[in-house]
Coordinates of C-alpha atoms in Angstrom, one line a residue:
X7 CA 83.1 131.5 106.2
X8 CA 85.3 134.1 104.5
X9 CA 85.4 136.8 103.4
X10 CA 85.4 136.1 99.6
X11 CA 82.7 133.4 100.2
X12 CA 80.8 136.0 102.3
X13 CA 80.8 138.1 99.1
X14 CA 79.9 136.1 96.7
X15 CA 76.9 134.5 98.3
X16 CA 75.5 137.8 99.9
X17 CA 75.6 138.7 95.8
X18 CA 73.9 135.4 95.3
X19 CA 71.3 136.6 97.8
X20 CA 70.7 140.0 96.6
X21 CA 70.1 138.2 93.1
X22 CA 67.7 136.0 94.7
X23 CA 65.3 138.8 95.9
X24 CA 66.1 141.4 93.1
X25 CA 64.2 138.8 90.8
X26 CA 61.8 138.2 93.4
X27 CA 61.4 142.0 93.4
X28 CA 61.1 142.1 90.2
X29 CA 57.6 139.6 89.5
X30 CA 56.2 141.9 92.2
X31 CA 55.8 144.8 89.4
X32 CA 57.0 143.2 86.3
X33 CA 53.4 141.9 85.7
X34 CA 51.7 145.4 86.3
X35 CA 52.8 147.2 82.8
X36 CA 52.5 143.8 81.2
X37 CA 48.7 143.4 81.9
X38 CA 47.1 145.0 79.2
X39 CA 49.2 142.5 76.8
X40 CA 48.6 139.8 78.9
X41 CA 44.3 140.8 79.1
X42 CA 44.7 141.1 74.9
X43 CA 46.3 137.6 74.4
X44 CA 44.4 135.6 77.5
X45 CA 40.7 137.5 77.5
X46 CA 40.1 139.2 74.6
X47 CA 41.2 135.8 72.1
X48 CA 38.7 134.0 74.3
X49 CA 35.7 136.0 73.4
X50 CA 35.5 138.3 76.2
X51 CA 35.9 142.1 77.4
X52 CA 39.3 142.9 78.5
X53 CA 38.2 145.7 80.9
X54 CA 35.2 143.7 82.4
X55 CA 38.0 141.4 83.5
X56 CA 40.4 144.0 85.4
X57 CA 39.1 142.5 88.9
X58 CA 39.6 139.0 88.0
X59 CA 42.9 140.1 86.5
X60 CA 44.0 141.9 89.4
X61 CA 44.4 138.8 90.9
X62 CA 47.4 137.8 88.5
X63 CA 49.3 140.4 91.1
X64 CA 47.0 140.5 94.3
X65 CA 47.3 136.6 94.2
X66 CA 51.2 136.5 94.0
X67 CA 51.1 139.5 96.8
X68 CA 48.8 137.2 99.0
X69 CA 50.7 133.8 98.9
X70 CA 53.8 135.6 99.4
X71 CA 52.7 137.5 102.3
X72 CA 52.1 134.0 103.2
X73 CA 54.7 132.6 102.7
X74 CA 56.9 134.9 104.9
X75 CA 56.2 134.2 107.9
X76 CA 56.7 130.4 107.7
X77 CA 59.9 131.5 105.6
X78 CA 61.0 133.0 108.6
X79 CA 60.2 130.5 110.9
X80 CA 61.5 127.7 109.1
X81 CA 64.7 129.6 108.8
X82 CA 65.0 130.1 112.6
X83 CA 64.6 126.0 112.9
X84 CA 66.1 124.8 109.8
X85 CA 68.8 127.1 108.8
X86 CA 68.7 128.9 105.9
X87 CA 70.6 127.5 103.3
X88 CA 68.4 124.7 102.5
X89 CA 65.7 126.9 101.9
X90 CA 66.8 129.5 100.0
X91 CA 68.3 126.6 97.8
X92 CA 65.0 125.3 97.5
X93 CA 62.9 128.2 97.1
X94 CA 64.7 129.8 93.9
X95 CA 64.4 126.1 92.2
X96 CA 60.7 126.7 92.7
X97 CA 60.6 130.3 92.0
X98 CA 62.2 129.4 88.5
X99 CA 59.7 126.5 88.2
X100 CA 56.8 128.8 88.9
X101 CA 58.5 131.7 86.4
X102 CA 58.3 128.7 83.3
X103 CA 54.8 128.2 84.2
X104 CA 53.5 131.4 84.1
X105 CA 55.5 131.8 80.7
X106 CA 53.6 129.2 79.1
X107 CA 49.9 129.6 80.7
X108 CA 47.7 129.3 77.8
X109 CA 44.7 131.2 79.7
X110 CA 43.8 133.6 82.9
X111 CA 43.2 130.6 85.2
X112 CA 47.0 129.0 84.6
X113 CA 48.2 132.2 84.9
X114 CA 47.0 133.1 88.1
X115 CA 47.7 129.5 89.6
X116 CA 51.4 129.5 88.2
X117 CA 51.5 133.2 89.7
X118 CA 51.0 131.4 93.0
X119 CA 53.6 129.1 92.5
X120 CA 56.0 131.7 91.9
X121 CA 54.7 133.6 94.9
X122 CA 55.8 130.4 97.0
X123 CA 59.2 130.3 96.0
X124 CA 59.8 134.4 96.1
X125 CA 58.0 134.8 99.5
X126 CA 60.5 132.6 100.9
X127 CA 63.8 134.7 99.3
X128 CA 63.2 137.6 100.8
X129 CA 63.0 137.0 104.3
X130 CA 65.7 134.6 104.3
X131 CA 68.0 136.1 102.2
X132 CA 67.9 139.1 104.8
X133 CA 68.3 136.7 107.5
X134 CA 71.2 135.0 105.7
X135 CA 73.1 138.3 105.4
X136 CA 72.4 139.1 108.8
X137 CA 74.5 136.1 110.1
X138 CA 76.7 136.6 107.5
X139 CA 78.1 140.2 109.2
X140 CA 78.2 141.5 112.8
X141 CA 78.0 144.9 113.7
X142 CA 78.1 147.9 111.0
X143 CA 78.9 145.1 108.5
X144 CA 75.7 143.6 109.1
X145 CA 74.1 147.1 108.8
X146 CA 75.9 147.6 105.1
X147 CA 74.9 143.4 104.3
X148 CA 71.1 144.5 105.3
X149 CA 71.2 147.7 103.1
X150 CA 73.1 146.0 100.0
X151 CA 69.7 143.7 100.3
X152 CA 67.6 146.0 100.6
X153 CA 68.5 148.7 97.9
X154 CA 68.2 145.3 95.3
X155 CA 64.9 143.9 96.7
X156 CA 63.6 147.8 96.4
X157 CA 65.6 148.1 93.1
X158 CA 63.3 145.2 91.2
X159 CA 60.6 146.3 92.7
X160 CA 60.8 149.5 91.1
X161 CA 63.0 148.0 87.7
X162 CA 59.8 146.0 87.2
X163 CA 57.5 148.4 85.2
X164 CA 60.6 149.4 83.5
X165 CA 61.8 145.9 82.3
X166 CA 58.4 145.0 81.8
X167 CA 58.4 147.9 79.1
X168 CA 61.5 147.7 77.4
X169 CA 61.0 143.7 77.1
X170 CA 57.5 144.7 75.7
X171 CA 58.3 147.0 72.7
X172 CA 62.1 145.3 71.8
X173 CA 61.0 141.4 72.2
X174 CA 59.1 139.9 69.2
X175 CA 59.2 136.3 69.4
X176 CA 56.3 135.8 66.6
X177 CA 58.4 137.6 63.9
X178 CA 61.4 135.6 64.4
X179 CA 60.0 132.4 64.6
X180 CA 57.7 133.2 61.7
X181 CA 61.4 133.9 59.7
X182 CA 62.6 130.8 61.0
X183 CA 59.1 128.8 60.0
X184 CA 58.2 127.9 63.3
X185 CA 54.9 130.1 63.3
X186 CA 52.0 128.7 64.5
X187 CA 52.9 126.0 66.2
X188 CA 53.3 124.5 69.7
X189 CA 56.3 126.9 69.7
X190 CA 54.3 130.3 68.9
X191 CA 51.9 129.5 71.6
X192 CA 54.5 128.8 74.6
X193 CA 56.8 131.9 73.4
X194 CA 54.8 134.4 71.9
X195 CA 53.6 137.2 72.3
X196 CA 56.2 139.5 73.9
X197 CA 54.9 139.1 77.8
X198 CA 55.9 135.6 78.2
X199 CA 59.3 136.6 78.1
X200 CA 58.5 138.7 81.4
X201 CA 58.8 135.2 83.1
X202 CA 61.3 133.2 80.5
X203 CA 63.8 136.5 82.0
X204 CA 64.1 134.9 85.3
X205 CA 65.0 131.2 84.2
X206 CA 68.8 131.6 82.8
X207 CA 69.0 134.4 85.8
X208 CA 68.1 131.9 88.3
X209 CA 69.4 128.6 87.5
X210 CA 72.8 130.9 87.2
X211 CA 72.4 131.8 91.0
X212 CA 71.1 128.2 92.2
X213 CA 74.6 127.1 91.2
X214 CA 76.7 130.0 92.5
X215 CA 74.5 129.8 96.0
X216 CA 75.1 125.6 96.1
X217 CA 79.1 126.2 95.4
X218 CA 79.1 129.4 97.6
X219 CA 76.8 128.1 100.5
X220 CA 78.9 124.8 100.9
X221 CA 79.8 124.3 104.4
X222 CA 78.2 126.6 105.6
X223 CA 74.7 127.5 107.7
X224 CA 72.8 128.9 110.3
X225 CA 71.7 128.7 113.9
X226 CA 69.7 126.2 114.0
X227 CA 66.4 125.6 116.9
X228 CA 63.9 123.1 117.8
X229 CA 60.2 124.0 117.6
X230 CA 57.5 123.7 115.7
X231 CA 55.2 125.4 112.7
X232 CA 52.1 126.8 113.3
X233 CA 49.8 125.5 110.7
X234 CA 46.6 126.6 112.3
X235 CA 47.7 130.2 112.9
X236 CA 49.0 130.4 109.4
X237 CA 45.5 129.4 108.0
X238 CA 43.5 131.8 110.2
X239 CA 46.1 134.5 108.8
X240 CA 45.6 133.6 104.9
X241 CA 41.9 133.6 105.6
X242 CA 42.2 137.1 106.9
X243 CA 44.3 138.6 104.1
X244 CA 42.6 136.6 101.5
X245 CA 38.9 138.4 103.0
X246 CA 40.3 141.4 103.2
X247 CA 41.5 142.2 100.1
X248 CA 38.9 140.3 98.2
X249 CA 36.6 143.0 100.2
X250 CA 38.6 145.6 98.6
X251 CA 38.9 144.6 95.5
X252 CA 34.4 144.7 95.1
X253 CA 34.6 147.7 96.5
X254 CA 32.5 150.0 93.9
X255 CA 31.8 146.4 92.3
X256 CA 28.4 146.3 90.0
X257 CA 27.9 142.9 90.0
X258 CA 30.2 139.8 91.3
X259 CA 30.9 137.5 88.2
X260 CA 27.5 137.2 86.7
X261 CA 25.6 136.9 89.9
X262 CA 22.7 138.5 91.3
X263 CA 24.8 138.7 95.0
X264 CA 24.7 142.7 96.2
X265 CA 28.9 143.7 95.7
X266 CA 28.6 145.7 98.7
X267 CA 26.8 143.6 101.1
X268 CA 29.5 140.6 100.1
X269 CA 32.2 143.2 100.6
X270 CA 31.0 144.1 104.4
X271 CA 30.7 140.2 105.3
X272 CA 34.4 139.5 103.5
X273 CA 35.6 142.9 105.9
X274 CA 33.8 141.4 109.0
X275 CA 35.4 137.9 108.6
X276 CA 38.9 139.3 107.8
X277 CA 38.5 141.1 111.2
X278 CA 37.3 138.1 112.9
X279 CA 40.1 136.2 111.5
X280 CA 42.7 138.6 112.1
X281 CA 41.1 138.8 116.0
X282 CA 41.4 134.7 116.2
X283 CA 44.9 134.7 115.2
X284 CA 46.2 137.1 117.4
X285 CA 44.6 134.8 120.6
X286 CA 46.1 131.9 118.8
X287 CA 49.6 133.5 118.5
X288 CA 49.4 134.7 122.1
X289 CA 48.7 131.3 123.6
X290 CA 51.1 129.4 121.6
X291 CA 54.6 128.3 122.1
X292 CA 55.4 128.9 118.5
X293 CA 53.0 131.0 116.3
X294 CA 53.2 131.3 112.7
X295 CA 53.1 134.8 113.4
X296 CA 54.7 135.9 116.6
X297 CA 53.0 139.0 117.7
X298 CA 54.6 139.1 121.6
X299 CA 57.0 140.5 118.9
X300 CA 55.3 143.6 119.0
X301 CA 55.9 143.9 123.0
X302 CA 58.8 145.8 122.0
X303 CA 58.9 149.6 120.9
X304 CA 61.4 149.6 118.1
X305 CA 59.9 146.3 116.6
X306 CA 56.3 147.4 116.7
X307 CA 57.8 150.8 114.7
X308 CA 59.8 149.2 112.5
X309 CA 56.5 147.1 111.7
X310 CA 54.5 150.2 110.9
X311 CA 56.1 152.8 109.1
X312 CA 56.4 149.3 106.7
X313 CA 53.2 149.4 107.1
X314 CA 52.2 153.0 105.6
X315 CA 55.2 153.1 103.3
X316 CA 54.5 150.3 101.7
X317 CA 50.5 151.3 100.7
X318 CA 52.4 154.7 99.1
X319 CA 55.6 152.5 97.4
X320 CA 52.5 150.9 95.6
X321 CA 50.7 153.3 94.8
X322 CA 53.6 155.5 93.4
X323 CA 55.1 152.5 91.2
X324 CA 51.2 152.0 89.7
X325 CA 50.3 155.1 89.8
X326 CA 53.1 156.5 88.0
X327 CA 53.3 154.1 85.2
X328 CA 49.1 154.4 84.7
X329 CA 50.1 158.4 84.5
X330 CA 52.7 158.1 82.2
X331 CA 51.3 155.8 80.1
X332 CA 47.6 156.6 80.1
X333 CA 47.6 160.4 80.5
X334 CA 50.9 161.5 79.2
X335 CA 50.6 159.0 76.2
X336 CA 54.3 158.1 77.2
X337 CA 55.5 155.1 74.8
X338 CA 58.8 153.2 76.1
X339 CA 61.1 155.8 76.1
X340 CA 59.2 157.8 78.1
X341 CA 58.3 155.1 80.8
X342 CA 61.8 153.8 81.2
X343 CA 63.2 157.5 81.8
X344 CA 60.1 158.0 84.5
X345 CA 60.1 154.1 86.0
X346 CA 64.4 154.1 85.9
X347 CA 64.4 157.1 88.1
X348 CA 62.2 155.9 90.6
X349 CA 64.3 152.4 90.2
X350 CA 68.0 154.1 90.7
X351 CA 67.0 156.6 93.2
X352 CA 64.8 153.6 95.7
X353 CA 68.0 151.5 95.3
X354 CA 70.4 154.3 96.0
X355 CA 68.6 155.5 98.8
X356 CA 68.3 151.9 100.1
X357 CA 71.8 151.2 100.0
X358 CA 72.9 154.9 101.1
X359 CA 71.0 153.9 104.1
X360 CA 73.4 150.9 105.0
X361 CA 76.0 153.7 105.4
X362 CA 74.1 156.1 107.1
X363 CA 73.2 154.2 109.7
X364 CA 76.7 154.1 111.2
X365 CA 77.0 157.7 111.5
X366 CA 73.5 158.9 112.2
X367 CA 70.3 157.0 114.6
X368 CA 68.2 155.0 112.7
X369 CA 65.3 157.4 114.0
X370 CA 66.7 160.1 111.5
X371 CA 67.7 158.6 109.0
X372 CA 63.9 157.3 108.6
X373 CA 62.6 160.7 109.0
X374 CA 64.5 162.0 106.5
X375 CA 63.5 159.5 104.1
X376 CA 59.8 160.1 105.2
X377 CA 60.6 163.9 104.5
X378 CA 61.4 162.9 101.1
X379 CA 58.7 160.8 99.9
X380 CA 56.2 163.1 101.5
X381 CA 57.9 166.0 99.2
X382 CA 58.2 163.3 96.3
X383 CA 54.2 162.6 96.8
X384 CA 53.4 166.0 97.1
X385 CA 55.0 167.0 93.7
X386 CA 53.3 164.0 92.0
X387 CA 49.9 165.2 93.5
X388 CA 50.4 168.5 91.1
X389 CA 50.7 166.7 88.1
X390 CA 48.1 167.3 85.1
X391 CA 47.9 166.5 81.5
X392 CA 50.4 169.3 80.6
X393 CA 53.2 167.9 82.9
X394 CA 56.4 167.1 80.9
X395 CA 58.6 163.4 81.3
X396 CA 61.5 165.3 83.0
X397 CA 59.3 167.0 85.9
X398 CA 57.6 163.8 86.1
X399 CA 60.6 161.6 86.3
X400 CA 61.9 164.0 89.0
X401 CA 59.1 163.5 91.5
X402 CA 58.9 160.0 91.2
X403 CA 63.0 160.1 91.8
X404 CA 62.4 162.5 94.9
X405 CA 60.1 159.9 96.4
X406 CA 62.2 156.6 95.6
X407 CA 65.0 158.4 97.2
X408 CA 63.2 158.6 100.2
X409 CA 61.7 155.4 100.1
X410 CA 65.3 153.7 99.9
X411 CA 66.1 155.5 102.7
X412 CA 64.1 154.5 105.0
X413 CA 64.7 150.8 104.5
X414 CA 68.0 149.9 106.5
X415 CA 66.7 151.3 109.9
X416 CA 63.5 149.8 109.9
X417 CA 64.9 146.6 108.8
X418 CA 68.2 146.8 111.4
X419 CA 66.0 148.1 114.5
X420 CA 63.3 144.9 114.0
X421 CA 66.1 142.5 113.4
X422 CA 68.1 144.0 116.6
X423 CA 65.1 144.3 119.2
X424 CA 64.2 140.4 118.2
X425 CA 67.7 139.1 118.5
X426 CA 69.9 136.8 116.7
X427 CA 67.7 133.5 117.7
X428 CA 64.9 135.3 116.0
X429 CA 66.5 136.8 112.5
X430 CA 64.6 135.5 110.5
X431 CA 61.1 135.9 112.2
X432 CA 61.9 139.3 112.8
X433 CA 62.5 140.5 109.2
X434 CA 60.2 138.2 107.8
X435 CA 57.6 139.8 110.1
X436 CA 59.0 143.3 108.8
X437 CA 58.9 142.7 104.8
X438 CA 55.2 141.2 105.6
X439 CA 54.4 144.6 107.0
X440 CA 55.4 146.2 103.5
X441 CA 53.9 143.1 101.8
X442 CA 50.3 144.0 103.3
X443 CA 50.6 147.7 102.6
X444 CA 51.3 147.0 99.2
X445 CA 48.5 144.7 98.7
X446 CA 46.4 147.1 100.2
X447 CA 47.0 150.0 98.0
X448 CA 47.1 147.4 95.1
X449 CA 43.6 146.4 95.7
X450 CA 42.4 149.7 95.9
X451 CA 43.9 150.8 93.2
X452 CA 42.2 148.0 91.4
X453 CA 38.6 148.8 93.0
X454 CA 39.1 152.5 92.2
X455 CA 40.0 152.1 88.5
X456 CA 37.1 149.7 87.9
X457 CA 35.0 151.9 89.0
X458 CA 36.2 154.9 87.5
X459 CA 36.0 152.8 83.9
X460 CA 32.8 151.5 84.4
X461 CA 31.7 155.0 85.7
X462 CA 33.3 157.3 82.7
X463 CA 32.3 154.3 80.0
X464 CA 28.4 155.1 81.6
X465 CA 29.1 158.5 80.8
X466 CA 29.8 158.3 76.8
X467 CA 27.7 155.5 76.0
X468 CA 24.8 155.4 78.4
X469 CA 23.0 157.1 75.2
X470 CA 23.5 157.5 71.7
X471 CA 24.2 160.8 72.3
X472 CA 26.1 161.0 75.6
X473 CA 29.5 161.1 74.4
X474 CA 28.0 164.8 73.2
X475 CA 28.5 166.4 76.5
X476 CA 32.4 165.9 76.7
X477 CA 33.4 167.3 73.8
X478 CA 34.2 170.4 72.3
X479 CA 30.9 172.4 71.1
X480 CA 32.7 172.3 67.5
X481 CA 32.9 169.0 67.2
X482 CA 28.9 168.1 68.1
X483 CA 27.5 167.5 64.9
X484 CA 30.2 164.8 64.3
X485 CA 29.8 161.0 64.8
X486 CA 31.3 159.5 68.1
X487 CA 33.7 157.3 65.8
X488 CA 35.0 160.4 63.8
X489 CA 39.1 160.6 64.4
X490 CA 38.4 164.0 65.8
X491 CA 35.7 162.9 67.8
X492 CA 37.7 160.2 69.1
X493 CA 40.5 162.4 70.1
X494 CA 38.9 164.5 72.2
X495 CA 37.5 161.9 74.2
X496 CA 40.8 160.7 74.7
X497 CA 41.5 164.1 76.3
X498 CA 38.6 164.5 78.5
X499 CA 39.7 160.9 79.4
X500 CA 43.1 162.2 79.9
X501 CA 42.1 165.1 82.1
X502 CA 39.8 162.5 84.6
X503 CA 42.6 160.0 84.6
X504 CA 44.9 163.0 85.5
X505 CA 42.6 164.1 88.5
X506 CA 42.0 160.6 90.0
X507 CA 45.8 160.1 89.9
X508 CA 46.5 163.3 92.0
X509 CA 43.9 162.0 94.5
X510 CA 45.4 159.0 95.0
X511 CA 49.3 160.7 95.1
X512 CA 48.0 162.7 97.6
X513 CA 46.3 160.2 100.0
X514 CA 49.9 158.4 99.4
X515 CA 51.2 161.6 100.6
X516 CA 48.9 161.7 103.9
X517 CA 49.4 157.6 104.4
X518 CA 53.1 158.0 104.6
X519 CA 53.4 161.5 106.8
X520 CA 51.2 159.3 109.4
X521 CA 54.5 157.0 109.9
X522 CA 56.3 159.8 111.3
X523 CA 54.4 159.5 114.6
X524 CA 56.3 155.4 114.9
X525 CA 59.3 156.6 113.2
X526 CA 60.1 158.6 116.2
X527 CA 59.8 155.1 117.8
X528 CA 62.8 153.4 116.2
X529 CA 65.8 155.1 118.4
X530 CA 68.8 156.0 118.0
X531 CA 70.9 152.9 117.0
X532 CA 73.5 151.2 118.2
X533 CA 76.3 152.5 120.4
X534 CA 79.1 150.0 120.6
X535 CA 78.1 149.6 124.9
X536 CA 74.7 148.4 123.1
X537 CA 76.8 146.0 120.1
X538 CA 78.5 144.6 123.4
X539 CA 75.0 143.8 125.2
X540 CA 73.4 142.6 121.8
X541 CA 76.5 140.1 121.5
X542 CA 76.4 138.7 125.1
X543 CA 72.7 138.4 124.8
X544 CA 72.9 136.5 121.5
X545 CA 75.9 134.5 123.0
X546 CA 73.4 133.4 126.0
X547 CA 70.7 132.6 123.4
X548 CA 73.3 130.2 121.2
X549 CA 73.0 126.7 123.1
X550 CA 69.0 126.8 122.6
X551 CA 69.8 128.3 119.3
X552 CA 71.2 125.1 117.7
X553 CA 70.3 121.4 117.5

């Protein structure tokens, strides 16, 4: 291929999982729209549904994790144009769906298509633009991917905002006389349009990555896909983070079932399950999930401090749009200039790392992104109710700096100690690593805010005269629904949201100075003796490479 071809489709890829990026967040800020139009029009309590709502984002996270690993295999034996052809046609078909679901339950489902096709992008798009470059170009290809999967990540929240408070579909198609119709209720309200975004985006990349693509495609190798060992793996992940998510749990959908005792079996089978595939993938030729993978140092690393910095990327995108929004009463302005500084600064560092790679060892380039989210987290951990948007915006850009940072040499060492038969495996297996991390922090993010609403709602209506104790003496002999009343509430609200934020910054904090210890792990990079070996090794691999 050349080099203008090269170009344009490694664009065409980075467009591909910067949209997949993108639904990973997108949804989060959207969800209290999406809980007024889907839960609260059908008679129900919006915030007695946050669990089951979780799911609109836990469910995408677990079919995508899924989804990965098979990507990645199915790229090392089919090649991956085919597939990432296919997987943005679904990914768009999934996006229109989820636009027009008319309740939770269509949602959810046409969240799982989506997370079919975007759980394939990802890992081979980084595997297509690692056979697209040798050498340090293949170091700049991997961090160009990178910074864009990283930057819609983190440009969800954002989008998802400014989408929110500019786009009013109702109004103009009450102007036009189109209100209340089959139109109204497949466009309107505003959060449908978080989906509708990605349809013109991606049927304009289908075409460019079918002109671009033409000719051209991967090693190809014979084996097989593991359908057992993916299923023990979904059961695993599905157990576990259903177990996280009743965690703190008062009941389980209307039943009399104990939340805690269900939680223990769902973390006992997720461990069993986890245990069985493990055996399976040791004693097969070709597992789902290759965990002899993990023989090596670097990979096993590269795998971890994923890992732990992904639990913290989550928790720092949620966590600072909940603070912004919930106790700094930030309206759009103010969450676009906090969630666009984490955005730039994750995709800066991400494709600063590309570069830094070829002068410095991947081992420090890591740590010094680890540095910087740990002093990123640590700022966030000293927010309060009286922290202004700038001070905020500048942790949040101190930590997505870091983050960025640390995503070239993690991605480069797994790709490198698995070797070129194995691409797509290798950074499939990687971006699952993050994947999980996320889910997990996501899931307990969800089990601690139920809680903590359940908990504080007991607290000013659990008698007529609860709400008493958390406000002002002054304002006692007042009813709870007087404005003044209600505003001080809001503020003793705002102070507990504040403290349970700084918690959870600050185990972010701890989770991502533990990947330090494997960060060490990752080496020093490649010296061109070691290019030389990884080429002749890949050269010997090539005849049982290709069909």
């Amino acid at each position: 291929m050349d080099r203008r071809s090269a170009v344009v489709l490694l664009v065409v890829l980075g467009v591909g999982v910067f949209l997949t990026g993108l639904e990973l967040m997108i949804t989060a800020v959207a969800l209290p729209s999406i809980l007024a139009d889907l839960v609260d029009a059908a008679g129900t309590t919006a915030w007695l549904e946050l669990r089951k709502a979780s799911w609109i984002i836990n469910g995408f996270l677990l079919v995508y994790i899924l989804a990965m690993p098979l990507a990645g295999r199915l790229a090392d034996l089919w090649g991956v144009r085919r597939l990432f052809l296919g997987a943005l046609a679904v990914f768009i078909l999934g996006s229109v769906l989820a636009g027009a679901a008319q309740d939770l339950d269509q949602l959810i489902a046409a969240r799982l298509v989506q997370a079919v096709g975007g759980g394939v992008l990802v890992p081979v798009g980084t595997a297509a633009a690692a056979h697209l470059y040798d050498g340090h170009g293949r170091a700049r290809a991997l961090g160009v991917i990178g910074a864009l999967t990283f930057l819609g990540m983190a440009a969800g929240p954002f989008l998802g905002a400014a989408i929110l408070g500019s786009v009013h579909p109702g109004d103009a198609l009450a102007g036009a006389g189109a209100g209340g119709g089959t139109a109204e209720a497949l466009l309107a309200p505003a959060w449908r349009w978080i989906f509708y975004v990605n349809v013109p985006i991606g049927i304009a990349a289908l075409a460019l990555a079918w002109a671009a693509s033409a000719g051209w495609e991967t090693p190809r190798r014979r084996g097989r896909v593991d359908v057992a060992g993916a299923g023990l793996l979904g059961v695993a992940l599905a157990a576990g983070l259903l177990a996280l998510t009743l965690i703190g749990a008062a009941q389980i959908a209307g039943t009399d079932l104990p939340p805690a005792t269900v939680s223990l079996a769902l973390g006992g089978l997720a461990v069993l399950a986890t245990f069985a595939a493990v055996v399976r993938a040791l004693r097969t030729q070709d597992p789902f999930l290759d965990v002899r993978l993990f023989r090596s140092r670097a990979f096993s690393a590269a795998g971890l401090v994923s890992l732990l910095t992904g639990y913290a990327f989550a928790t720092a995108i949620i966590g600072g749009a909940v603070f912004v929004g919930r106790v700094l009463y930030g309206g759009s302005d103010e969450q676009r200039a906090a969630l666009g500084a984490l955005a730039g600064a994750t995709a800066v560092g991400a494709l600063a790392s590309g570069f830094l790679v070829r002068h410095a060892s991947y081992r420090l380039v890591t740590i010094l992104g680890i540095a910087l989210s740990v002093a990123g987290l640590a700022a966030m951990a000293q927010w309060s109710a009286a922290t202004d948007i700038v001070t905020a915006s500048a942790s949040l850009g101190a930590y997505g700096l870091g983050f960025g940072l640390s995503v070239t040499p993690r991605s480069a060492a797994a790709v490198e100690a698995a070797g070129r038969a194995a691409f797509g495996v290798a950074s499939s297996v990687v971006t699952v690593a993050r994947m999980i991390g996320m889910a997990i922090g996501l899931a307990i993010l969800t089990a601690y805010g139920s809680t903590t609403i359940d908990r504080l709602s007991a607290e000013v209506y659990a008698t007529p005269d609860a709400y008493l104790a958390h406000i002002p003496e002054a304002l006692r002999d007042r009813p709870l629904r007087d404005p003044l009343v209600v505003e001080a509430l809001e503020s003793w609200a705002s102070r507990e949201a504040a403290s349970i934020m700084v918690g959870l910054f600050l185990v972010a904090g701890i989770v991502t100075l533990a990947a330090l210890i494997p960060a060490l792990a990752l080496g020093g990079g490649r010296s061109r003796t070691d290019e030389a070996r990884m080429l002749r090794r890949d050269a010997s691999e090539g005849p049982d490479a290709s069909s």
